[in-house]
Amino acid sequence: METLSEQTSPVAPGKMGEEAWTDVLRAVDRTYAELVAYQEQLETRNAELRALRGVLGSIMGSIGDYLVVTDKAGVIVEASASFCAMVGLETSQAVGRGFLDFVAPEAQDALGHALEQALMDSADTVVEGALIGCEGLEPVDWRLAARRDRRRRVGVVLTGRPLGELRRAYSELAESHETLKQTQTLLVRNEKLASLGRLLAGVAHELNNPISFVYANTHALGKYVDRFEQYFEQVQGGASREELVALRGKLRLDRDLKNLRQALTGATEGAERVRDIVADLRRLSADGTGDMVAFDLADCARVAATWVERGARGPLVIRFEGEGVRAMGRPGHIQQVLMNLVQNAADAMEGQEGREIHMTVHQDAQTAMVDVADNGPGVPEDLVQAIFDPFFTTKDVGAGTGLGLAISNKIVEEHGGSLELVPQAMGACFRVTLPRAGGKGSEQA
């Protein structure tokens, strides 16, 4: 067996030293290069960490919500400036204290349980708990998630959204919404009153005629009663037949007897006319309640047109076409819609000679329709898309609210129908479509 000395070739001592020294220098160079590269890597990583730390600091200083980082024991490790400002401490003063120290007593149990749950469960936990702030308790919605160091859970990250401002804003929004609803109700009421105001003169005239007729007939009846009382007093006083015959001729009781029946008939007709006018007014002032019923659409259109015609300023001719069409809905509401359409047509032709409105009632298998057409200037093409928008009006300031068509469209849609502008060669034509009584559309309504 060869020994080590036998295996190694003899080398000169000087030559062997130079090679070893060269190897050492090369190894030192490699090590130095590796150290330089490793230092560059460390400096790069350090710069990245400083940048990341700066970004994290900017986030912690500028975030509006509360951000708190705790260890497993619930001690604060990091806290956002918003949280520290809320509790009235500097960041250095908040770090190292227990998070639950800043929580309202009634919420400590819930948040303490949530901290434990976040450390045990991988899912996020959401809980509400109030903070003890400088200005009192502040309700906060907390979201908790486990903080991990590689695979180990080393703490909890809590993000909190203050609810005080949100709830105050919601309260203000609710108040604004209520105010808006009240304003909307007031505007709708004003639009309705404005429509009724335009018809007031016609209503007063229509009521004045039958009431005057009833008054005149009752006045005549009073005179007839006086004469008959005078005659019957003589009868009870035992006057002779000749005296009674002479008195009857003198008082002209035979003529009064015939006039008496005519006066009663006239008073009855006047009272019935007042009753009809009051019934129309009641239908006109119906509110948004009531069940859907089958009604005569042509009759409803005539009543609506009659009311507008009574209050029209200047000559206005309204023609009708169509009979026997029954629709499903609330007659009073549809009457208001048709009144508005007829009134709009009359207003559009203000100052025009030969004003005419043509109302056509027709139907198909499912729907009943009313067309309200006029011979006025029509609707300009650029305004067609806006006519049903609330507050849009082509009338002068103070002459209209711009709610008539919008409200009419809403009423018709609530009936399961539609209100549309139908193109025609001259003037404007609005079509009201409703479910036909007995059709499939009436079941949907």
CSV table of C-alpha atoms in Angstrom, one decimal:
chain,number,residue,atom,x,y,z
A,1,MET,CA,0.0,0.0,0.0
A,2,GLU,CA,1.4,3.3,-1.1
A,3,THR,CA,1.9,6.1,1.5
A,4,LEU,CA,1.0,9.7,1.0
A,5,SER,CA,4.6,10.6,0.5
A,6,GLU,CA,4.9,8.0,-2.2
A,7,GLN,CA,1.8,9.4,-4.0
A,8,THR,CA,2.9,13.1,-4.0
A,9,SER,CA,5.4,14.1,-6.6
A,10,PRO,CA,8.4,16.0,-5.3
A,11,VAL,CA,8.1,19.7,-6.0
A,12,ALA,CA,10.5,22.4,-5.3
A,13,PRO,CA,9.7,24.4,-2.2
A,14,GLY,CA,9.8,27.8,-3.8
A,15,LYS,CA,7.6,26.9,-6.7
A,16,MET,CA,5.0,25.4,-4.5
A,17,GLY,CA,4.7,28.6,-2.4
A,18,GLU,CA,4.0,30.8,-5.4
A,19,GLU,CA,1.1,28.6,-6.6
A,20,ALA,CA,-0.5,28.5,-3.2
A,21,TRP,CA,-0.2,32.3,-2.8
A,22,THR,CA,-1.8,32.7,-6.2
A,23,ASP,CA,-4.7,30.5,-5.2
A,24,VAL,CA,-5.2,32.4,-2.0
A,25,LEU,CA,-5.3,35.7,-3.8
A,26,ARG,CA,-7.8,34.4,-6.3
A,27,ALA,CA,-10.0,33.1,-3.4
A,28,VAL,CA,-9.7,36.5,-1.7
A,29,ASP,CA,-10.8,38.3,-4.9
A,30,ARG,CA,-13.8,36.0,-5.3
A,31,THR,CA,-14.8,36.4,-1.7
A,32,TYR,CA,-14.4,40.2,-2.0
A,33,ALA,CA,-16.6,40.3,-5.1
A,34,GLU,CA,-19.2,38.2,-3.4
A,35,LEU,CA,-19.2,40.5,-0.4
A,36,VAL,CA,-19.5,43.5,-2.6
A,37,ALA,CA,-22.5,42.0,-4.5
A,38,TYR,CA,-24.1,40.9,-1.2
A,39,GLN,CA,-23.6,44.5,0.1
A,40,GLU,CA,-25.2,45.9,-3.0
A,41,GLN,CA,-28.2,43.5,-2.5
A,42,LEU,CA,-28.4,44.6,1.1
A,43,GLU,CA,-28.4,48.3,0.2
A,44,THR,CA,-31.1,47.7,-2.4
A,45,ARG,CA,-33.2,45.7,0.0
A,46,ASN,CA,-32.7,48.4,2.7
A,47,ALA,CA,-33.7,51.1,0.2
A,48,GLU,CA,-36.8,49.1,-0.7
A,49,LEU,CA,-37.6,48.7,3.0
A,50,ARG,CA,-37.1,52.4,3.7
A,51,ALA,CA,-39.5,53.3,0.7
A,52,LEU,CA,-42.0,50.7,1.9
A,53,ARG,CA,-41.7,52.1,5.4
A,54,GLY,CA,-42.3,55.6,4.0
A,55,VAL,CA,-45.3,54.5,2.1
A,56,LEU,CA,-46.6,52.7,5.2
A,57,GLY,CA,-46.0,55.8,7.2
A,58,SER,CA,-47.9,58.0,4.6
A,59,ILE,CA,-50.8,55.5,4.8
A,60,MET,CA,-50.8,55.5,8.6
A,61,GLY,CA,-50.7,59.3,8.6
A,62,SER,CA,-53.2,60.1,5.9
A,63,ILE,CA,-55.8,57.3,6.1
A,64,GLY,CA,-59.2,58.6,7.2
A,65,ASP,CA,-60.4,55.3,8.6
A,66,TYR,CA,-58.9,53.9,11.8
A,67,LEU,CA,-56.0,51.4,11.3
A,68,VAL,CA,-54.6,49.5,14.3
A,69,VAL,CA,-52.1,46.7,14.4
A,70,THR,CA,-51.8,44.6,17.6
A,71,ASP,CA,-49.8,41.6,18.7
A,72,LYS,CA,-51.4,38.3,19.9
A,73,ALA,CA,-52.0,39.9,23.4
A,74,GLY,CA,-54.0,42.8,21.9
A,75,VAL,CA,-51.2,45.3,22.5
A,76,ILE,CA,-51.0,48.1,19.9
A,77,VAL,CA,-47.9,47.8,17.6
A,78,GLU,CA,-48.9,50.4,15.0
A,79,ALA,CA,-51.7,52.9,14.9
A,80,SER,CA,-52.9,55.4,12.3
A,81,ALA,CA,-52.8,59.1,12.9
A,82,SER,CA,-56.6,59.2,12.6
A,83,PHE,CA,-56.9,56.7,15.5
A,84,CYS,CA,-54.4,58.6,17.7
A,85,ALA,CA,-56.2,61.9,17.0
A,86,MET,CA,-59.5,60.3,17.9
A,87,VAL,CA,-58.2,59.0,21.3
A,88,GLY,CA,-56.2,62.2,21.9
A,89,LEU,CA,-52.7,60.6,22.1
A,90,GLU,CA,-49.5,60.8,20.1
A,91,THR,CA,-48.5,57.7,18.1
A,92,SER,CA,-45.7,56.9,20.5
A,93,GLN,CA,-48.1,57.1,23.5
A,94,ALA,CA,-50.7,54.8,21.9
A,95,VAL,CA,-48.1,52.1,20.9
A,96,GLY,CA,-47.6,49.6,23.7
A,97,ARG,CA,-51.1,50.1,25.2
A,98,GLY,CA,-53.9,47.6,25.0
A,99,PHE,CA,-56.4,48.2,22.3
A,100,LEU,CA,-59.3,47.4,24.5
A,101,ASP,CA,-58.3,50.3,26.8
A,102,PHE,CA,-59.7,52.7,24.2
A,103,VAL,CA,-63.0,50.8,23.7
A,104,ALA,CA,-66.2,51.6,25.4
A,105,PRO,CA,-66.9,49.2,28.4
A,106,GLU,CA,-70.1,47.9,26.8
A,107,ALA,CA,-68.3,46.9,23.7
A,108,GLN,CA,-65.1,45.4,25.2
A,109,ASP,CA,-66.5,41.9,25.5
A,110,ALA,CA,-67.6,41.8,21.9
A,111,LEU,CA,-64.3,43.2,20.5
A,112,GLY,CA,-62.2,41.0,22.9
A,113,HIS,CA,-64.1,38.0,21.5
A,114,ALA,CA,-63.5,39.2,18.0
A,115,LEU,CA,-59.8,39.6,18.6
A,116,GLU,CA,-59.6,36.0,19.8
A,117,GLN,CA,-61.7,34.8,16.9
A,118,ALA,CA,-59.5,36.6,14.4
A,119,LEU,CA,-56.4,34.8,15.8
A,120,MET,CA,-58.1,31.4,15.5
A,121,ASP,CA,-60.1,31.8,12.3
A,122,SER,CA,-58.8,32.7,8.9
A,123,ALA,CA,-62.0,34.5,7.9
A,124,ASP,CA,-62.4,38.3,8.6
A,125,THR,CA,-64.5,39.3,11.5
A,126,VAL,CA,-66.8,42.3,11.5
A,127,VAL,CA,-68.1,43.8,14.7
A,128,GLU,CA,-69.3,47.2,15.9
A,129,GLY,CA,-67.8,48.9,18.9
A,130,ALA,CA,-67.5,52.4,20.1
A,131,LEU,CA,-64.2,54.2,20.9
A,132,ILE,CA,-63.7,56.5,23.9
A,133,GLY,CA,-62.6,59.7,22.1
A,134,CYS,CA,-61.8,63.2,23.2
A,135,GLU,CA,-65.3,64.3,22.4
A,136,GLY,CA,-67.2,61.3,23.8
A,137,LEU,CA,-68.1,57.9,22.4
A,138,GLU,CA,-67.7,57.4,18.6
A,139,PRO,CA,-69.4,54.4,17.1
A,140,VAL,CA,-67.1,52.4,14.8
A,141,ASP,CA,-67.6,49.5,12.4
A,142,TRP,CA,-64.5,47.3,12.9
A,143,ARG,CA,-63.1,44.6,10.5
A,144,LEU,CA,-60.5,42.3,12.0
A,145,ALA,CA,-58.0,40.0,10.2
A,146,ALA,CA,-55.2,37.9,11.4
A,147,ARG,CA,-51.6,39.4,11.0
A,148,ARG,CA,-49.2,36.7,9.8
A,149,ASP,CA,-45.5,36.3,9.9
A,150,ARG,CA,-45.0,33.7,7.2
A,151,ARG,CA,-47.4,31.0,8.4
A,152,ARG,CA,-47.7,32.0,12.0
A,153,ARG,CA,-50.4,34.3,13.3
A,154,VAL,CA,-48.6,37.0,15.3
A,155,GLY,CA,-51.4,39.5,15.8
A,156,VAL,CA,-54.5,41.2,14.5
A,157,VAL,CA,-55.0,44.1,12.0
A,158,LEU,CA,-58.1,46.2,12.7
A,159,THR,CA,-59.6,48.6,10.3
A,160,GLY,CA,-62.4,50.8,11.6
A,161,ARG,CA,-64.9,53.0,9.8
A,162,PRO,CA,-66.4,55.8,11.9
A,163,LEU,CA,-70.2,55.6,11.9
A,164,GLY,CA,-71.0,58.9,13.6
A,165,GLU,CA,-70.6,61.1,10.5
A,166,LEU,CA,-72.3,58.4,8.3
A,167,ARG,CA,-75.3,58.3,10.6
A,168,ARG,CA,-75.5,62.0,10.8
A,169,ALA,CA,-75.3,62.2,7.1
A,170,TYR,CA,-78.0,59.5,6.8
A,171,SER,CA,-80.2,61.4,9.2
A,172,GLU,CA,-79.7,64.6,7.2
A,173,LEU,CA,-80.4,62.7,4.0
A,174,ALA,CA,-83.6,61.3,5.5
A,175,GLU,CA,-84.7,64.8,6.5
A,176,SER,CA,-83.8,66.1,3.0
A,177,HIS,CA,-85.8,63.2,1.5
A,178,GLU,CA,-88.8,64.0,3.7
A,179,THR,CA,-88.5,67.7,2.7
A,180,LEU,CA,-88.3,66.7,-0.9
A,181,LYS,CA,-91.4,64.5,-0.6
A,182,GLN,CA,-93.2,67.3,1.0
A,183,THR,CA,-92.1,69.7,-1.7
A,184,GLN,CA,-93.1,67.2,-4.4
A,185,THR,CA,-96.5,66.8,-2.7
A,186,LEU,CA,-96.9,70.6,-2.6
A,187,LEU,CA,-96.0,71.0,-6.2
A,188,VAL,CA,-98.4,68.3,-7.3
A,189,ARG,CA,-101.1,70.0,-5.2
A,190,ASN,CA,-100.3,73.3,-6.7
A,191,GLU,CA,-100.5,71.9,-10.2
A,192,LYS,CA,-103.9,70.4,-9.4
A,193,LEU,CA,-105.1,73.7,-7.9
A,194,ALA,CA,-103.8,75.6,-10.9
A,195,SER,CA,-105.8,73.4,-13.2
A,196,LEU,CA,-108.9,73.8,-11.1
A,197,GLY,CA,-108.3,77.6,-11.0
A,198,ARG,CA,-108.5,77.8,-14.7
A,199,LEU,CA,-111.9,76.1,-14.6
A,200,LEU,CA,-113.2,78.1,-11.8
A,201,ALA,CA,-115.0,80.7,-14.0
A,202,GLY,CA,-116.8,78.0,-15.9
A,203,VAL,CA,-117.8,76.1,-12.7
A,204,ALA,CA,-119.2,79.3,-11.2
A,205,HIS,CA,-121.2,79.9,-14.3
A,206,GLU,CA,-122.5,76.4,-14.5
A,207,LEU,CA,-123.5,76.5,-10.8
A,208,ASN,CA,-125.0,79.9,-11.1
A,209,ASN,CA,-127.5,79.0,-13.9
A,210,PRO,CA,-129.3,76.1,-12.2
A,211,ILE,CA,-129.2,77.8,-8.8
A,212,SER,CA,-130.7,80.9,-10.2
A,213,PHE,CA,-133.3,78.8,-11.9
A,214,VAL,CA,-134.2,77.0,-8.7
A,215,TYR,CA,-134.3,80.4,-6.8
A,216,ALA,CA,-136.7,81.9,-9.4
A,217,ASN,CA,-139.0,78.9,-9.3
A,218,THR,CA,-139.1,78.8,-5.5
A,219,HIS,CA,-139.9,82.5,-5.5
A,220,ALA,CA,-142.8,81.9,-7.9
A,221,LEU,CA,-143.9,79.0,-5.7
A,222,GLY,CA,-144.0,81.3,-2.8
A,223,LYS,CA,-146.5,83.7,-4.6
A,224,TYR,CA,-148.6,80.7,-5.6
A,225,VAL,CA,-148.8,79.5,-2.0
A,226,ASP,CA,-149.9,83.0,-0.9
A,227,ARG,CA,-152.8,83.0,-3.3
A,228,PHE,CA,-153.9,79.4,-2.5
A,229,GLU,CA,-153.8,80.3,1.3
A,230,GLN,CA,-156.0,83.3,0.7
A,231,TYR,CA,-158.5,81.1,-1.3
A,232,PHE,CA,-158.6,78.4,1.4
A,233,GLU,CA,-159.1,80.9,4.1
A,234,GLN,CA,-162.3,82.0,2.4
A,235,VAL,CA,-163.3,78.3,2.0
A,236,GLN,CA,-162.8,77.7,5.7
A,237,GLY,CA,-164.6,81.0,6.5
A,238,GLY,CA,-167.9,79.6,4.9
A,239,ALA,CA,-167.9,81.9,1.8
A,240,SER,CA,-170.6,81.1,-0.8
A,241,ARG,CA,-170.0,79.3,-4.1
A,242,GLU,CA,-170.5,82.5,-6.0
A,243,GLU,CA,-167.9,84.3,-3.9
A,244,LEU,CA,-165.4,81.4,-4.2
A,245,VAL,CA,-165.8,81.3,-8.0
A,246,ALA,CA,-165.3,85.0,-8.2
A,247,LEU,CA,-162.2,84.9,-5.9
A,248,ARG,CA,-160.8,82.0,-7.9
A,249,GLY,CA,-161.1,84.0,-11.1
A,250,LYS,CA,-159.7,87.1,-9.4
A,251,LEU,CA,-156.6,85.2,-8.1
A,252,ARG,CA,-156.2,83.3,-11.4
A,253,LEU,CA,-155.8,80.0,-9.5
A,254,ASP,CA,-156.4,77.9,-12.6
A,255,ARG,CA,-153.4,79.4,-14.3
A,256,ASP,CA,-151.3,79.3,-11.1
A,257,LEU,CA,-152.1,75.6,-10.8
A,258,LYS,CA,-150.6,74.8,-14.2
A,259,ASN,CA,-147.6,77.1,-13.4
A,260,LEU,CA,-147.2,75.4,-10.1
A,261,ARG,CA,-146.4,72.1,-11.7
A,262,GLN,CA,-144.0,73.7,-14.2
A,263,ALA,CA,-142.2,75.5,-11.3
A,264,LEU,CA,-141.8,72.3,-9.4
A,265,THR,CA,-140.5,70.6,-12.5
A,266,GLY,CA,-138.1,73.4,-13.2
A,267,ALA,CA,-136.8,73.5,-9.6
A,268,THR,CA,-136.3,69.7,-9.7
A,269,GLU,CA,-134.3,70.0,-13.0
A,270,GLY,CA,-132.1,72.8,-11.5
A,271,ALA,CA,-131.4,70.8,-8.4
A,272,GLU,CA,-130.5,67.8,-10.4
A,273,ARG,CA,-128.2,69.9,-12.5
A,274,VAL,CA,-126.5,71.1,-9.4
A,275,ARG,CA,-126.2,67.6,-8.1
A,276,ASP,CA,-124.6,66.5,-11.4
A,277,ILE,CA,-122.1,69.3,-11.2
A,278,VAL,CA,-121.2,68.5,-7.6
A,279,ALA,CA,-120.8,64.8,-8.6
A,280,ASP,CA,-118.4,65.8,-11.4
A,281,LEU,CA,-116.4,67.9,-9.0
A,282,ARG,CA,-116.1,65.0,-6.6
A,283,ARG,CA,-114.8,62.8,-9.3
A,284,LEU,CA,-112.4,65.5,-10.4
A,285,SER,CA,-111.0,65.9,-6.9
A,286,ALA,CA,-110.5,62.2,-6.3
A,287,ASP,CA,-107.1,61.3,-4.8
A,288,GLY,CA,-104.7,58.5,-5.7
A,289,THR,CA,-106.6,55.7,-3.9
A,290,GLY,CA,-109.3,53.4,-4.9
A,291,ASP,CA,-109.8,50.1,-6.7
A,292,MET,CA,-109.6,49.6,-10.4
A,293,VAL,CA,-113.1,49.4,-11.9
A,294,ALA,CA,-114.5,49.1,-15.4
A,295,PHE,CA,-115.8,52.4,-16.8
A,296,ASP,CA,-117.0,54.0,-20.0
A,297,LEU,CA,-113.9,55.7,-21.5
A,298,ALA,CA,-116.0,57.8,-23.9
A,299,ASP,CA,-118.2,59.2,-21.2
A,300,CYS,CA,-115.1,60.0,-19.1
A,301,ALA,CA,-113.6,61.8,-22.0
A,302,ARG,CA,-116.7,63.9,-22.6
A,303,VAL,CA,-116.9,64.9,-18.9
A,304,ALA,CA,-113.3,66.0,-19.0
A,305,ALA,CA,-113.7,68.0,-22.2
A,306,THR,CA,-116.9,69.6,-20.8
A,307,TRP,CA,-115.0,71.0,-17.8
A,308,VAL,CA,-112.3,72.5,-20.0
A,309,GLU,CA,-114.8,73.9,-22.4
A,310,ARG,CA,-116.6,75.6,-19.5
A,311,GLY,CA,-113.5,77.5,-18.5
A,312,ALA,CA,-112.1,78.1,-21.9
A,313,ARG,CA,-111.1,81.7,-22.9
A,314,GLY,CA,-112.5,82.3,-26.3
A,315,PRO,CA,-114.2,80.0,-28.9
A,316,LEU,CA,-113.2,76.3,-28.6
A,317,VAL,CA,-114.7,73.4,-30.6
A,318,ILE,CA,-114.3,69.9,-29.1
A,319,ARG,CA,-115.5,67.0,-31.3
A,320,PHE,CA,-115.9,63.3,-30.2
A,321,GLU,CA,-115.7,60.1,-32.1
A,322,GLY,CA,-116.2,56.5,-30.7
A,323,GLU,CA,-118.6,54.8,-28.4
A,324,GLY,CA,-118.9,51.7,-26.3
A,325,VAL,CA,-115.3,51.5,-25.2
A,326,ARG,CA,-114.8,50.3,-21.6
A,327,ALA,CA,-111.4,50.4,-19.8
A,328,MET,CA,-110.1,49.3,-16.4
A,329,GLY,CA,-108.9,52.0,-14.0
A,330,ARG,CA,-109.9,54.8,-11.7
A,331,PRO,CA,-112.3,57.0,-13.6
A,332,GLY,CA,-111.5,60.2,-11.6
A,333,HIS,CA,-107.8,59.9,-12.3
A,334,ILE,CA,-108.2,59.2,-16.0
A,335,GLN,CA,-110.6,62.2,-16.1
A,336,GLN,CA,-107.9,64.4,-14.6
A,337,VAL,CA,-105.3,63.1,-17.2
A,338,LEU,CA,-107.7,63.8,-20.1
A,339,MET,CA,-108.6,67.2,-18.7
A,340,ASN,CA,-104.9,68.1,-18.6
A,341,LEU,CA,-104.4,67.0,-22.2
A,342,VAL,CA,-107.4,69.0,-23.4
A,343,GLN,CA,-106.3,72.0,-21.4
A,344,ASN,CA,-102.8,71.8,-22.8
A,345,ALA,CA,-104.2,71.6,-26.3
A,346,ALA,CA,-106.4,74.7,-25.6
A,347,ASP,CA,-103.4,76.6,-24.1
A,348,ALA,CA,-101.2,75.7,-27.1
A,349,MET,CA,-103.8,77.2,-29.5
A,350,GLU,CA,-104.2,80.4,-27.3
A,351,GLY,CA,-105.0,83.3,-29.6
A,352,GLN,CA,-105.5,81.1,-32.7
A,353,GLU,CA,-108.7,81.3,-34.7
A,354,GLY,CA,-110.7,78.2,-35.4
A,355,ARG,CA,-109.4,76.2,-32.4
A,356,GLU,CA,-110.5,72.6,-32.6
A,357,ILE,CA,-109.8,69.5,-30.5
A,358,HIS,CA,-110.7,66.1,-31.8
A,359,MET,CA,-111.1,63.3,-29.2
A,360,THR,CA,-111.2,59.8,-30.6
A,361,VAL,CA,-112.0,56.7,-28.5
A,362,HIS,CA,-111.1,53.3,-29.9
A,363,GLN,CA,-109.8,49.9,-28.8
A,364,ASP,CA,-108.1,46.7,-29.9
A,365,ALA,CA,-108.1,43.2,-28.4
A,366,GLN,CA,-106.2,44.2,-25.3
A,367,THR,CA,-106.3,47.9,-24.8
A,368,ALA,CA,-108.6,50.9,-24.8
A,369,MET,CA,-107.3,54.2,-26.2
A,370,VAL,CA,-108.1,57.9,-26.3
A,371,ASP,CA,-106.5,60.3,-28.8
A,372,VAL,CA,-106.5,64.0,-28.0
A,373,ALA,CA,-105.6,65.8,-31.2
A,374,ASP,CA,-105.5,69.6,-31.9
A,375,ASN,CA,-104.9,71.8,-34.9
A,376,GLY,CA,-102.3,73.9,-33.1
A,377,PRO,CA,-98.6,74.5,-33.8
A,378,GLY,CA,-97.6,71.0,-32.6
A,379,VAL,CA,-94.5,70.0,-30.6
A,380,PRO,CA,-91.1,70.9,-32.1
A,381,GLU,CA,-88.9,67.9,-32.9
A,382,ASP,CA,-86.1,69.0,-30.6
A,383,LEU,CA,-88.5,69.0,-27.6
A,384,VAL,CA,-90.2,65.7,-28.1
A,385,GLN,CA,-87.8,63.8,-25.8
A,386,ALA,CA,-88.3,66.3,-23.0
A,387,ILE,CA,-92.0,66.9,-22.8
A,388,PHE,CA,-92.6,64.3,-20.1
A,389,ASP,CA,-89.7,65.4,-17.9
A,390,PRO,CA,-90.7,67.0,-14.6
A,391,PHE,CA,-90.7,70.8,-14.5
A,392,PHE,CA,-90.3,71.1,-18.3
A,393,THR,CA,-92.7,73.6,-19.8
A,394,THR,CA,-92.9,75.7,-22.9
A,395,LYS,CA,-95.2,78.2,-21.2
A,396,ASP,CA,-94.1,81.6,-19.9
A,397,VAL,CA,-92.7,81.9,-16.4
A,398,GLY,CA,-95.5,81.7,-13.9
A,399,ALA,CA,-98.0,80.2,-16.4
A,400,GLY,CA,-97.2,76.6,-15.8
A,401,THR,CA,-95.2,74.3,-13.4
A,402,GLY,CA,-94.1,71.8,-16.0
A,403,LEU,CA,-95.7,68.9,-13.9
A,404,GLY,CA,-98.9,68.3,-15.8
A,405,LEU,CA,-97.6,65.8,-18.4
A,406,ALA,CA,-95.2,64.2,-15.9
A,407,ILE,CA,-98.0,63.6,-13.4
A,408,SER,CA,-100.4,62.4,-16.1
A,409,ASN,CA,-97.7,60.0,-17.4
A,410,LYS,CA,-97.2,58.6,-13.9
A,411,ILE,CA,-101.0,58.2,-13.3
A,412,VAL,CA,-101.4,56.3,-16.6
A,413,GLU,CA,-98.3,54.1,-15.9
A,414,GLU,CA,-99.8,53.2,-12.5
A,415,HIS,CA,-102.9,52.0,-14.4
A,416,GLY,CA,-100.7,49.7,-16.4
A,417,GLY,CA,-101.0,51.9,-19.5
A,418,SER,CA,-99.0,54.4,-21.4
A,419,LEU,CA,-99.1,58.1,-22.5
A,420,GLU,CA,-97.3,59.0,-25.8
A,421,LEU,CA,-97.1,61.6,-28.4
A,422,VAL,CA,-98.4,60.3,-31.7
A,423,PRO,CA,-96.9,61.8,-34.9
A,424,GLN,CA,-99.3,63.6,-37.2
A,425,ALA,CA,-99.2,66.0,-40.1
A,426,MET,CA,-100.5,69.1,-38.2
A,427,GLY,CA,-100.9,69.9,-34.5
A,428,ALA,CA,-100.2,67.6,-31.6
A,429,CYS,CA,-101.9,64.3,-30.8
A,430,PHE,CA,-101.5,62.6,-27.4
A,431,ARG,CA,-102.7,59.0,-26.9
A,432,VAL,CA,-103.7,57.5,-23.6
A,433,THR,CA,-103.6,53.7,-23.6
A,434,LEU,CA,-105.3,51.7,-20.8
A,435,PRO,CA,-106.1,48.0,-20.2
A,436,ARG,CA,-109.4,47.1,-21.8
A,437,ALA,CA,-112.1,45.9,-19.4
A,438,GLY,CA,-112.2,42.1,-19.7
A,439,GLY,CA,-108.8,41.8,-21.5
A,440,LYS,CA,-105.5,40.4,-20.4
A,441,GLY,CA,-104.2,43.9,-19.7
A,442,SER,CA,-106.9,44.5,-17.1
A,443,GLU,CA,-105.6,41.5,-15.1
A,444,GLN,CA,-102.1,43.0,-15.1
A,445,ALA,CA,-103.6,46.3,-14.0
